[in-house]
mmCIF file of C-alpha atoms in Angstrom:
data_model
loop_
_atom_site.group_PDB
_atom_site.id
_atom_site.type_symbol
_atom_site.label_atom_id
_atom_site.label_comp_id
_atom_site.label_asym_id
_atom_site.label_seq_id
_atom_site.Cartn_x
_atom_site.Cartn_y
_atom_site.Cartn_z
ATOM 1 C CA MET A 13 113.640 150.143 112.254
ATOM 2 C CA LEU A 14 115.204 153.323 113.881
ATOM 3 C CA ILE A 15 118.768 151.893 113.218
ATOM 4 C CA GLU A 16 117.986 151.144 109.706
ATOM 5 C CA TYR A 17 116.672 154.685 109.249
ATOM 6 C CA ILE A 18 119.842 156.100 110.701
ATOM 7 C CA ASN A 19 121.971 153.875 108.514
ATOM 8 C CA LYS A 20 120.155 154.874 105.315
ATOM 9 C CA ALA A 21 120.340 158.498 106.291
ATOM 10 C CA MET A 22 124.157 158.242 106.874
ATOM 11 C CA SER A 23 124.580 156.616 103.510
ATOM 12 C CA LYS A 24 123.174 159.751 101.967
ATOM 13 C CA ALA A 25 125.739 162.036 103.881
ATOM 14 C CA VAL A 26 128.003 164.318 101.849
ATOM 15 C CA TYR A 27 131.458 165.170 103.054
ATOM 16 C CA GLU A 28 133.879 167.841 102.063
ATOM 17 C CA LYS A 29 137.518 168.407 102.989
ATOM 18 C CA LEU A 30 137.784 172.058 103.949
ATOM 19 C CA GLU A 31 140.809 174.323 103.148
ATOM 20 C CA ASP A 32 142.191 173.943 106.671
ATOM 21 C CA GLY A 33 142.271 170.184 106.355
ATOM 22 C CA THR A 34 139.211 169.488 108.419
ATOM 23 C CA TYR A 35 135.986 167.895 107.268
ATOM 24 C CA CYS A 36 132.404 168.911 106.939
ATOM 25 C CA GLY A 37 129.472 166.579 106.562
ATOM 26 C CA LYS A 38 125.805 166.936 106.146
ATOM 27 C CA ILE A 39 122.624 164.986 105.197
ATOM 28 C CA CYS A 40 120.642 167.115 102.753
ATOM 29 C CA ASP A 41 117.498 165.083 103.348
ATOM 30 C CA CYS A 42 117.556 166.073 106.987
ATOM 31 C CA PRO A 43 117.825 169.789 107.111
ATOM 32 C CA GLY A 44 120.065 171.202 109.813
ATOM 33 C CA THR A 45 122.181 168.175 110.132
ATOM 34 C CA ILE A 46 125.866 169.325 109.686
ATOM 35 C CA ALA A 47 129.059 168.302 111.518
ATOM 36 C CA PHE A 48 132.675 169.086 111.526
ATOM 37 C CA GLY A 49 135.761 166.905 112.385
ATOM 38 C CA ASN A 50 139.571 166.966 112.300
ATOM 39 C CA THR A 51 139.430 163.674 110.422
ATOM 40 C CA LEU A 52 136.700 162.061 108.057
ATOM 41 C CA TYR A 53 136.150 159.491 110.699
ATOM 42 C CA ASP A 54 135.523 162.011 113.379
ATOM 43 C CA CYS A 55 133.192 163.978 111.105
ATOM 44 C CA GLN A 56 131.288 160.783 110.345
ATOM 45 C CA ASN A 57 130.907 160.001 114.142
ATOM 46 C CA GLU A 58 129.795 163.528 114.870
ATOM 47 C CA LEU A 59 127.340 163.635 111.939
ATOM 48 C CA GLN A 60 125.735 160.470 113.346
ATOM 49 C CA SER A 61 125.399 161.963 116.737
ATOM 50 C CA VAL A 62 123.849 165.081 115.293
ATOM 51 C CA LEU A 63 121.435 162.982 113.225
ATOM 52 C CA GLU A 64 120.402 161.210 116.361
ATOM 53 C CA GLY A 65 119.761 164.508 118.119
ATOM 54 C CA TRP A 66 117.795 165.758 115.238
ATOM 55 C CA LEU A 67 115.594 162.756 115.171
ATOM 56 C CA ILE A 68 114.820 163.027 118.888
ATOM 57 C CA VAL A 69 113.853 166.688 118.421
ATOM 58 C CA LYS A 70 111.743 166.042 115.401
ATOM 59 C CA ILE A 71 109.940 163.173 117.004
ATOM 60 C CA ARG A 72 109.410 165.059 120.309
ATOM 61 C CA HIS A 73 107.842 168.001 118.496
ATOM 62 C CA GLY A 74 105.694 165.790 116.233
ATOM 63 C CA ASP A 75 107.329 167.081 113.041
ATOM 64 C CA ARG A 76 107.347 164.894 109.911
ATOM 65 C CA LEU A 77 110.523 163.074 109.236
ATOM 66 C CA SER A 78 112.117 162.646 105.807
ATOM 67 C CA LEU A 79 111.443 159.325 104.151
ATOM 68 C CA MET A 80 114.639 157.176 103.802
ATOM 69 C CA ALA A 81 114.745 154.566 101.106
ATOM 70 C CA GLY A 82 111.273 153.248 102.173
ATOM 71 C CA PHE A 83 111.637 153.874 105.779
ATOM 72 C CA ASP A 84 108.758 155.934 107.147
ATOM 73 C CA LEU A 85 109.141 156.752 110.802
ATOM 74 C CA ASN A 86 106.083 158.967 110.582
ATOM 75 C CA VAL A 87 103.762 155.908 110.715
ATOM 76 C CA GLY A 88 102.776 154.947 114.290
ATOM 77 C CA VAL A 89 105.074 157.453 116.039
ATOM 78 C CA PRO A 90 103.059 158.918 118.904
ATOM 79 C CA MET A 91 103.376 162.722 119.679
ATOM 80 C CA ILE A 92 105.006 163.239 123.053
ATOM 81 C CA LYS A 93 103.206 165.855 125.037
ATOM 82 C CA GLU A 94 104.773 168.157 127.622
ATOM 83 C CA ALA A 95 103.810 167.520 131.185
ATOM 84 C CA VAL A 96 101.757 170.296 132.699
ATOM 85 C CA HIS A 97 102.880 171.536 135.881
ATOM 86 C CA GLY A 98 100.624 173.793 137.927
#
């Protein structure tokens, strides 16, 4: 299910070629996911890595995730609690 979510999110990515010839990519449904690359391929790979990190942080903090074409990762995702050290 997680891989399908990532694939759906990546299919919504928007890419732009910048003035210097590099690329910028972002996923508007996942605020804060933005990546850059010297080639479109590099940008796509970097954006997927950013998305994966974004998902880890959102899940760890118990934040609600964007719905992706019917995929709801909010259902049944346990909140991870910090270990208490004393």
